[in-house]
Amino acid sequence: MINQENGVFPAVCPLDCPDTCGLLLHKENGKIVKVVGNPDHPITKGAICNKVRNMTERVYHPERLQYPMRRVGAKGEGKFEQISWDEAIGEITSKFSSIAETYGSESILPYSFYGNMGILGVDGMDRRFFNALGASMLEQTICNAAGNTGWKYTMGANQGTIPEDTEHADLIIVWGGNIVSTNMHQVVLAEKARKKGAQIVVIDVHRNRTAQWGDWFIPLYPGTDSALALGVMHVLFERGMANEAFMQKYTVGHEALRDHVQSYTPERVARITGVPEADIVKLAELYGKANAAHIHIGNGLQHHDHGGMSVRSISCLPAITGHWLQRGGGAVRTNSYASTNSNALERPDLRHNPEPRVVNMNRIGEALLEAEQPIRAMLVYCSNPLVVAPDSERVERGFAREDLFTVVHDLFMTDTAKYADIVLPAKSSFEATDLYTSYWHQYVHLQEPVIAPIGESKSNVELFSLLGQAMGYDPEIFGETPEQMIEAALQNTDNPYMNGVTLEALQEQRFVKLDMTPYDSYLDRLPTPSGKIELYSETMEQRGLPPLPTYRTSLEGYDGERPASVTDEYPLMFVSPPNHNFLNSSFANTQKHQRLEKMPMLQIHPEDAARRNVEEGDTVLVWNERGQIELTAKITEAMLPGTVISQGLWWDGEGKKQRVNTLTSNRLSDMGNGATFFSATVEVKRQ
Ligand SMILES: Nc1nc2c(c(=O)[nH]1)N[C@H]1C(S)=C(S)[C@@H](COP(=O)(O)OP(=O)(O)OC[C@H]3O[C@@H](n4cnc5c(=O)[nH]c(N)nc54)[C@H](O)[C@@H]3O)O[C@H]1N2
Ligand SMILES: Nc1nc2c(c(=O)[nH]1)N[C@H]1C(S)=C(S)[C@@H](COP(=O)(O)OP(=O)(O)OC[C@H]3O[C@@H](n4cnc5c(=O)[nH]c(N)nc54)[C@H](O)[C@@H]3O)O[C@H]1N2
Ligand code: SF4
Ligand SMILES: [Mo]
């Protein structure tokens, strides 16, 4: 493909998005001129989002990094000089070696996430390198750790309704997810259900694009979802809408749950959530009377102090009504039916220190500034921590440490890369070979290079192969080709869903469907300790968590029951979810995507604005004890009074202070050591 100047070539979207679309790249004179959805892909069906339709803006952006560079200015200043790959690899390996020798290998830390979802590059050759080096390990819990852990207490594994079935649902509840922007093919499937009469309910803290599309929007206070779920359960039990036969056969703990939810009366739940009593009853009636209700549990509601419990509570609902038994009924948080052989890919056996120090990625600022055993070197790839990690002022102070040796591998000079000692240019996914699974649908994809690398850029696999070989590690392990790695990844996975997914099949078909045979008996052998849906979880009890779904307030500094009563100093709840045209902080530097989002804004309720003399379009200062940013006020009744919203992970850019994570906390969630981005409080004033 790479050598063909013209034609249409298969590809896969590499972004951290559940849809993992099949793409077709149109090439003219050796350049990609158009990116479209593959019409033959059963989920994509030819439709892709605006972000990726404009992917050529990113791939051929004039500011793409072309060659390795060494810092010549101060950290953060962004001044670099060109060096060769040989020099870069030599400098990195000699620094890493001397740091490991003097201070121990665990003073070196990788920092990565899923800027490119290719498994070989982020869960493959990179891991081999850090394992062989004996580096500290990064706990990668910035995205969905809290909610996934909460779900697993109830259901055992991150497996729920399969996407295609949801078109058969007669009620779809989108709970804390902005699927119009973040999971567009679920919207397509829900539209099919809607044509057959399904109703769409959206439960969110603001009237996002999805709420505007749905039939009924229920706004609530941030972090109060457990209370709402418990209120619904109260009504279901009280009005005889619980499915006794289902609960007997498939669940444990339903008697205890029935007693427990008696105290969550609609009156009490209304006070906690801001949802009127009548609406709580109406929601429960809708849910209880539906035949096949599907709940899409988004990522947003779990970015809270008690986000794990929110997902845990909601995941109990379909077990009370038995919607699981109907096609399309049930719920989904994320789907991990696919898996690969991680031992073969990551080679944990290469470690001399099998239990290394673990650093939580949400606390990277604190770790850099305060770790007892200082972090002396970092290699950042597929992530932009200065923008995406919480408490970003602290992260920035950490990266500014003069005695820290930092390498950043990226396509662009991000806010993070400006703090690097060595910056390395990364290939885009269309320039490399890699393997992609989806965390929502059932197709596994292969990407092979469609265009030649831009400048001297290298893929993650190439970078870590070079580093491993320069360190003198086993040339067989560090010399493996991507194809050899894929074969290893697909062998002995012990996962029956992976039957038939082979390199040959992928090379021939580009994407291969999982073998979904085991899904038919999914409910009969859940991987929970009891083998059933656990409404009461002894594991949670043993871990000091409430064994039954229980509401706890999510607001910083406040331990009462009513979230509207936040502190006097910071009275507004601040929620900062992603926007439509960026993918986390990716695309925040492409002009086309920027223009579509206009500018970083603060959505504020008219009551809260009036109290502060804030008018539409004003520049406002938003601050708390962690720092301050400037945003443009947008006055709207999209949320309940007391909540303010800023969408999108903008970079700071020239002289601007606009990163929302300046204001977010690095506290960890109740479960899974996850991020608590949306449990922040702030004050606002006119500039
Ligand atoms: N366009 C676009 N698509 C993306 C991304 C992107 O940045 N842009 N990011 C990708 C990634 S990495 C992820 S994890 C997913 C995330 O996508 P989603 O699962 O949709 O999650 P979020 O967009 O983080 O949040 C969804 C909604 O939850 C709301 N919310 C916040 N707090 C609460 C709460 O306490 N209760 C309730 N009910 N709602 C709450 C937010 O306001 C937001 O409207 O999207 C992926 N897709
Ligand atoms: N306030 C707030 N903060 C959030 C969120 C939120 O909703 N609100 N969302 C959180 C969530 S859910 C997530 S998942 C995280 C996401 O955080 P990140 O995973 O850090 O996501 P991105 O901002 O997209 O940064 C990815 C970087 O990888 C680079 N990259 C892309 N491809 C490659 C490659 O092949 N090789 C290398 N070396 N680099 C590559 C991109 O250019 C980009 O700079 O952010 C979290 N932060
Ligand atoms: S970002 Fe999501 S919706 Fe857009 S092309 Fe990629 S996988 Fe598809
Ligand atoms: Mo995420």
PDB file of N, CA and C in Angstrom, residues 283-348:
ATOM      1  N   LEU A 283     -39.526   7.812  36.030  1.00  0.00           N
ATOM      2  CA  LEU A 283     -38.397   7.062  35.475  1.00  0.00           C
ATOM      3  C   LEU A 283     -38.488   5.581  35.871  1.00  0.00           C
ATOM      4  N   ALA A 284     -38.798   5.347  37.142  1.00  0.00           N
ATOM      5  CA  ALA A 284     -38.904   3.960  37.617  1.00  0.00           C
ATOM      6  C   ALA A 284     -40.046   3.233  36.906  1.00  0.00           C
ATOM      7  N   GLU A 285     -41.146   3.920  36.703  1.00  0.00           N
ATOM      8  CA  GLU A 285     -42.299   3.304  36.009  1.00  0.00           C
ATOM      9  C   GLU A 285     -41.919   2.946  34.573  1.00  0.00           C
ATOM     10  N   LEU A 286     -41.262   3.888  33.906  1.00  0.00           N
ATOM     11  CA  LEU A 286     -40.826   3.642  32.523  1.00  0.00           C
ATOM     12  C   LEU A 286     -39.929   2.413  32.467  1.00  0.00           C
ATOM     13  N   TYR A 287     -38.983   2.391  33.394  1.00  0.00           N
ATOM     14  CA  TYR A 287     -37.995   1.313  33.413  1.00  0.00           C
ATOM     15  C   TYR A 287     -38.653  -0.026  33.772  1.00  0.00           C
ATOM     16  N   GLY A 288     -39.466   0.023  34.803  1.00  0.00           N
ATOM     17  CA  GLY A 288     -40.103  -1.210  35.291  1.00  0.00           C
ATOM     18  C   GLY A 288     -41.047  -1.803  34.262  1.00  0.00           C
ATOM     19  N   LYS A 289     -41.690  -0.971  33.494  1.00  0.00           N
ATOM     20  CA  LYS A 289     -42.693  -1.476  32.537  1.00  0.00           C
ATOM     21  C   LYS A 289     -42.115  -1.781  31.157  1.00  0.00           C
ATOM     22  N   ALA A 290     -40.885  -1.339  30.911  1.00  0.00           N
ATOM     23  CA  ALA A 290     -40.282  -1.616  29.602  1.00  0.00           C
ATOM     24  C   ALA A 290     -40.071  -3.116  29.448  1.00  0.00           C
ATOM     25  N   ASN A 291     -40.009  -3.547  28.209  1.00  0.00           N
ATOM     26  CA  ASN A 291     -39.761  -4.966  27.955  1.00  0.00           C
ATOM     27  C   ASN A 291     -38.248  -5.223  27.920  1.00  0.00           C
ATOM     28  N   ALA A 292     -37.544  -4.440  27.119  1.00  0.00           N
ATOM     29  CA  ALA A 292     -36.093  -4.609  26.992  1.00  0.00           C
ATOM     30  C   ALA A 292     -35.438  -3.242  27.156  1.00  0.00           C
ATOM     31  N   ALA A 293     -35.164  -2.887  28.383  1.00  0.00           N
ATOM     32  CA  ALA A 293     -34.528  -1.582  28.626  1.00  0.00           C
ATOM     33  C   ALA A 293     -33.012  -1.747  28.616  1.00  0.00           C
ATOM     34  N   HIS A 294     -32.350  -0.857  27.904  1.00  0.00           N
ATOM     35  CA  HIS A 294     -30.882  -0.894  27.845  1.00  0.00           C
ATOM     36  C   HIS A 294     -30.335   0.346  28.536  1.00  0.00           C
ATOM     37  N   ILE A 295     -29.351   0.162  29.397  1.00  0.00           N
ATOM     38  CA  ILE A 295     -28.706   1.315  30.035  1.00  0.00           C
ATOM     39  C   ILE A 295     -27.280   1.444  29.522  1.00  0.00           C
ATOM     40  N   HIS A 296     -26.994   2.582  28.896  1.00  0.00           N
ATOM     41  CA  HIS A 296     -25.629   2.875  28.467  1.00  0.00           C
ATOM     42  C   HIS A 296     -24.982   3.681  29.596  1.00  0.00           C
ATOM     43  N   ILE A 297     -24.036   3.086  30.287  1.00  0.00           N
ATOM     44  CA  ILE A 297     -23.388   3.785  31.414  1.00  0.00           C
ATOM     45  C   ILE A 297     -22.139   4.466  30.881  1.00  0.00           C
ATOM     46  N   GLY A 298     -22.159   5.790  30.835  1.00  0.00           N
ATOM     47  CA  GLY A 298     -21.050   6.550  30.267  1.00  0.00           C
ATOM     48  C   GLY A 298     -19.854   6.598  31.200  1.00  0.00           C
ATOM     49  N   ASN A 299     -18.823   7.244  30.709  1.00  0.00           N
ATOM     50  CA  ASN A 299     -17.603   7.383  31.496  1.00  0.00           C
ATOM     51  C   ASN A 299     -17.680   8.582  32.431  1.00  0.00           C
ATOM     52  N   GLY A 300     -18.535   9.549  32.060  1.00  0.00           N
ATOM     53  CA  GLY A 300     -18.564  10.813  32.787  1.00  0.00           C
ATOM     54  C   GLY A 300     -18.980  10.666  34.233  1.00  0.00           C
ATOM     55  N   LEU A 301     -19.982   9.844  34.477  1.00  0.00           N
ATOM     56  CA  LEU A 301     -20.516   9.792  35.844  1.00  0.00           C
ATOM     57  C   LEU A 301     -19.559   9.127  36.817  1.00  0.00           C
ATOM     58  N   GLN A 302     -18.523   8.420  36.271  1.00  0.00           N
ATOM     59  CA  GLN A 302     -17.605   7.720  37.194  1.00  0.00           C
ATOM     60  C   GLN A 302     -16.328   8.518  37.482  1.00  0.00           C
ATOM     61  N   HIS A 303     -16.183   9.709  36.881  1.00  0.00           N
ATOM     62  CA  HIS A 303     -15.016  10.540  37.209  1.00  0.00           C
ATOM     63  C   HIS A 303     -15.288  11.346  38.481  1.00  0.00           C
ATOM     64  N   HIS A 304     -15.700  10.666  39.532  1.00  0.00           N
ATOM     65  CA  HIS A 304     -16.060  11.325  40.787  1.00  0.00           C
ATOM     66  C   HIS A 304     -15.484  10.552  41.970  1.00  0.00           C
ATOM     67  N   ASP A 305     -15.482  11.212  43.132  1.00  0.00           N
ATOM     68  CA  ASP A 305     -14.975  10.563  44.339  1.00  0.00           C
ATOM     69  C   ASP A 305     -15.653   9.212  44.571  1.00  0.00           C
ATOM     70  N   HIS A 306     -16.970   9.159  44.304  1.00  0.00           N
ATOM     71  CA  HIS A 306     -17.700   7.900  44.496  1.00  0.00           C
ATOM     72  C   HIS A 306     -18.190   7.348  43.170  1.00  0.00           C
ATOM     73  N   GLY A 307     -17.369   7.565  42.141  1.00  0.00           N
ATOM     74  CA  GLY A 307     -17.739   7.147  40.788  1.00  0.00           C
ATOM     75  C   GLY A 307     -17.854   5.642  40.635  1.00  0.00           C
ATOM     76  N   GLY A 308     -17.043   4.907  41.378  1.00  0.00           N
ATOM     77  CA  GLY A 308     -17.138   3.442  41.311  1.00  0.00           C
ATOM     78  C   GLY A 308     -18.515   3.007  41.790  1.00  0.00           C
ATOM     79  N   MET A 309     -18.940   3.594  42.902  1.00  0.00           N
ATOM     80  CA  MET A 309     -20.236   3.228  43.464  1.00  0.00           C
ATOM     81  C   MET A 309     -21.385   3.643  42.546  1.00  0.00           C
ATOM     82  N   SER A 310     -21.234   4.748  41.831  1.00  0.00           N
ATOM     83  CA  SER A 310     -22.302   5.154  40.913  1.00  0.00           C
ATOM     84  C   SER A 310     -22.536   4.063  39.873  1.00  0.00           C
ATOM     85  N   VAL A 311     -21.466   3.559  39.288  1.00  0.00           N
ATOM     86  CA  VAL A 311     -21.613   2.511  38.265  1.00  0.00           C
ATOM     87  C   VAL A 311     -22.112   1.222  38.916  1.00  0.00           C
ATOM     88  N   ARG A 312     -21.569   0.906  40.063  1.00  0.00           N
ATOM     89  CA  ARG A 312     -22.007  -0.285  40.805  1.00  0.00           C
ATOM     90  C   ARG A 312     -23.530  -0.231  41.031  1.00  0.00           C
ATOM     91  N   SER A 313     -24.032   0.920  41.449  1.00  0.00           N
ATOM     92  CA  SER A 313     -25.461   1.027  41.758  1.00  0.00           C
ATOM     93  C   SER A 313     -26.300   0.867  40.492  1.00  0.00           C
ATOM     94  N   ILE A 314     -25.914   1.563  39.434  1.00  0.00           N
ATOM     95  CA  ILE A 314     -26.707   1.506  38.201  1.00  0.00           C
ATOM     96  C   ILE A 314     -26.676   0.096  37.612  1.00  0.00           C
ATOM     97  N   SER A 315     -25.530  -0.566  37.750  1.00  0.00           N
ATOM     98  CA  SER A 315     -25.403  -1.898  37.136  1.00  0.00           C
ATOM     99  C   SER A 315     -26.321  -2.922  37.810  1.00  0.00           C
ATOM    100  N   CYS A 316     -26.857  -2.585  38.966  1.00  0.00           N
ATOM    101  CA  CYS A 316     -27.794  -3.505  39.633  1.00  0.00           C
ATOM    102  C   CYS A 316     -29.206  -3.415  39.046  1.00  0.00           C
ATOM    103  N   LEU A 317     -29.524  -2.321  38.369  1.00  0.00           N
ATOM    104  CA  LEU A 317     -30.914  -2.105  37.934  1.00  0.00           C
ATOM    105  C   LEU A 317     -31.457  -3.213  37.022  1.00  0.00           C
ATOM    106  N   PRO A 318     -30.739  -3.579  35.945  1.00  0.00           N
ATOM    107  CA  PRO A 318     -31.328  -4.603  35.068  1.00  0.00           C
ATOM    108  C   PRO A 318     -31.479  -5.969  35.729  1.00  0.00           C
ATOM    109  N   ALA A 319     -30.788  -6.170  36.858  1.00  0.00           N
ATOM    110  CA  ALA A 319     -30.929  -7.444  37.566  1.00  0.00           C
ATOM    111  C   ALA A 319     -32.198  -7.455  38.411  1.00  0.00           C
ATOM    112  N   ILE A 320     -32.725  -6.292  38.710  1.00  0.00           N
ATOM    113  CA  ILE A 320     -33.958  -6.247  39.506  1.00  0.00           C
ATOM    114  C   ILE A 320     -35.173  -6.484  38.602  1.00  0.00           C
ATOM    115  N   THR A 321     -35.082  -5.961  37.385  1.00  0.00           N
ATOM    116  CA  THR A 321     -36.209  -6.107  36.456  1.00  0.00           C
ATOM    117  C   THR A 321     -36.071  -7.319  35.542  1.00  0.00           C
ATOM    118  N   GLY A 322     -34.845  -7.870  35.436  1.00  0.00           N
ATOM    119  CA  GLY A 322     -34.635  -9.008  34.537  1.00  0.00           C
ATOM    120  C   GLY A 322     -34.534  -8.622  33.068  1.00  0.00           C
ATOM    121  N   HIS A 323     -34.308  -7.341  32.797  1.00  0.00           N
ATOM    122  CA  HIS A 323     -34.185  -6.924  31.390  1.00  0.00           C
ATOM    123  C   HIS A 323     -33.070  -7.659  30.653  1.00  0.00           C
ATOM    124  N   TRP A 324     -32.130  -8.216  31.407  1.00  0.00           N
ATOM    125  CA  TRP A 324     -31.021  -8.959  30.795  1.00  0.00           C
ATOM    126  C   TRP A 324     -31.515 -10.069  29.867  1.00  0.00           C
ATOM    127  N   LEU A 325     -32.678 -10.622  30.157  1.00  0.00           N
ATOM    128  CA  LEU A 325     -33.135 -11.777  29.383  1.00  0.00           C
ATOM    129  C   LEU A 325     -33.682 -11.398  28.009  1.00  0.00           C
ATOM    130  N   GLN A 326     -33.970 -10.115  27.800  1.00  0.00           N
ATOM    131  CA  GLN A 326     -34.538  -9.701  26.515  1.00  0.00           C
ATOM    132  C   GLN A 326     -33.424  -9.217  25.596  1.00  0.00           C
ATOM    133  N   ARG A 327     -33.541  -9.521  24.316  1.00  0.00           N
ATOM    134  CA  ARG A 327     -32.538  -9.064  23.358  1.00  0.00           C
ATOM    135  C   ARG A 327     -32.482  -7.534  23.377  1.00  0.00           C
ATOM    136  N   GLY A 328     -31.295  -7.000  23.572  1.00  0.00           N
ATOM    137  CA  GLY A 328     -31.128  -5.547  23.620  1.00  0.00           C
ATOM    138  C   GLY A 328     -31.258  -4.988  25.026  1.00  0.00           C
ATOM    139  N   GLY A 329     -31.851  -5.770  25.928  1.00  0.00           N
ATOM    140  CA  GLY A 329     -31.986  -5.300  27.317  1.00  0.00           C
ATOM    141  C   GLY A 329     -30.703  -5.550  28.089  1.00  0.00           C
ATOM    142  N   GLY A 330     -30.543  -4.852  29.194  1.00  0.00           N
ATOM    143  CA  GLY A 330     -29.350  -5.021  30.020  1.00  0.00           C
ATOM    144  C   GLY A 330     -28.623  -3.704  30.172  1.00  0.00           C
ATOM    145  N   ALA A 331     -27.321  -3.757  30.110  1.00  0.00           N
ATOM    146  CA  ALA A 331     -26.533  -2.535  30.291  1.00  0.00           C
ATOM    147  C   ALA A 331     -25.133  -2.759  29.750  1.00  0.00           C
ATOM    148  N   VAL A 332     -24.438  -1.666  29.530  1.00  0.00           N
ATOM    149  CA  VAL A 332     -23.032  -1.771  29.160  1.00  0.00           C
ATOM    150  C   VAL A 332     -22.244  -0.628  29.801  1.00  0.00           C
ATOM    151  N   ARG A 333     -21.075  -0.922  30.306  1.00  0.00           N
ATOM    152  CA  ARG A 333     -20.101   0.101  30.705  1.00  0.00           C
ATOM    153  C   ARG A 333     -19.007   0.060  29.637  1.00  0.00           C
ATOM    154  N   THR A 334     -18.163  -0.964  29.678  1.00  0.00           N
ATOM    155  CA  THR A 334     -17.312  -1.198  28.507  1.00  0.00           C
ATOM    156  C   THR A 334     -17.350  -2.690  28.221  1.00  0.00           C
ATOM    157  N   ASN A 335     -17.026  -3.056  26.996  1.00  0.00           N
ATOM    158  CA  ASN A 335     -17.018  -4.460  26.600  1.00  0.00           C
ATOM    159  C   ASN A 335     -15.597  -4.912  26.340  1.00  0.00           C
ATOM    160  N   SER A 336     -15.151  -5.900  27.099  1.00  0.00           N
ATOM    161  CA  SER A 336     -13.802  -6.407  26.842  1.00  0.00           C
ATOM    162  C   SER A 336     -13.880  -7.875  26.462  1.00  0.00           C
ATOM    163  N   TYR A 337     -14.685  -8.174  25.454  1.00  0.00           N
ATOM    164  CA  TYR A 337     -14.753  -9.561  24.981  1.00  0.00           C
ATOM    165  C   TYR A 337     -13.435  -9.975  24.334  1.00  0.00           C
ATOM    166  N   ALA A 338     -12.771  -9.012  23.695  1.00  0.00           N
ATOM    167  CA  ALA A 338     -11.490  -9.328  23.055  1.00  0.00           C
ATOM    168  C   ALA A 338     -10.363  -9.219  24.069  1.00  0.00           C
ATOM    169  N   SER A 339      -9.346 -10.074  23.929  1.00  0.00           N
ATOM    170  CA  SER A 339      -8.139  -9.897  24.737  1.00  0.00           C
ATOM    171  C   SER A 339      -6.981 -10.560  24.010  1.00  0.00           C
ATOM    172  N   THR A 340      -5.780 -10.171  24.385  1.00  0.00           N
ATOM    173  CA  THR A 340      -4.602 -10.741  23.723  1.00  0.00           C
ATOM    174  C   THR A 340      -3.698 -11.388  24.768  1.00  0.00           C
ATOM    175  N   ASN A 341      -2.706 -12.096  24.306  1.00  0.00           N
ATOM    176  CA  ASN A 341      -1.776 -12.785  25.197  1.00  0.00           C
ATOM    177  C   ASN A 341      -0.759 -11.764  25.727  1.00  0.00           C
ATOM    178  N   SER A 342      -1.071 -11.205  26.887  1.00  0.00           N
ATOM    179  CA  SER A 342      -0.238 -10.095  27.375  1.00  0.00           C
ATOM    180  C   SER A 342       1.141 -10.564  27.823  1.00  0.00           C
ATOM    181  N   ASN A 343       1.242 -11.802  28.287  1.00  0.00           N
ATOM    182  CA  ASN A 343       2.576 -12.290  28.687  1.00  0.00           C
ATOM    183  C   ASN A 343       3.524 -12.331  27.494  1.00  0.00           C
ATOM    184  N   ALA A 344       2.997 -12.789  26.353  1.00  0.00           N
ATOM    185  CA  ALA A 344       3.839 -12.876  25.152  1.00  0.00           C
ATOM    186  C   ALA A 344       4.160 -11.482  24.628  1.00  0.00           C
ATOM    187  N   LEU A 345       3.196 -10.579  24.740  1.00  0.00           N
ATOM    188  CA  LEU A 345       3.415  -9.228  24.219  1.00  0.00           C
ATOM    189  C   LEU A 345       4.331  -8.406  25.108  1.00  0.00           C
ATOM    190  N   GLU A 346       4.085  -8.466  26.403  1.00  0.00           N
ATOM    191  CA  GLU A 346       4.738  -7.526  27.334  1.00  0.00           C
ATOM    192  C   GLU A 346       5.976  -8.108  28.001  1.00  0.00           C
ATOM    193  N   ARG A 347       6.082  -9.412  28.029  1.00  0.00           N
ATOM    194  CA  ARG A 347       7.227 -10.115  28.617  1.00  0.00           C
ATOM    195  C   ARG A 347       7.564  -9.660  30.046  1.00  0.00           C
ATOM    196  N   PRO A 348       6.605  -9.837  30.967  1.00  0.00           N
ATOM    197  CA  PRO A 348       6.888  -9.492  32.365  1.00  0.00           C
ATOM    198  C   PRO A 348       8.023 -10.335  32.942  1.00  0.00           C
TER     199      PRO A 348
END
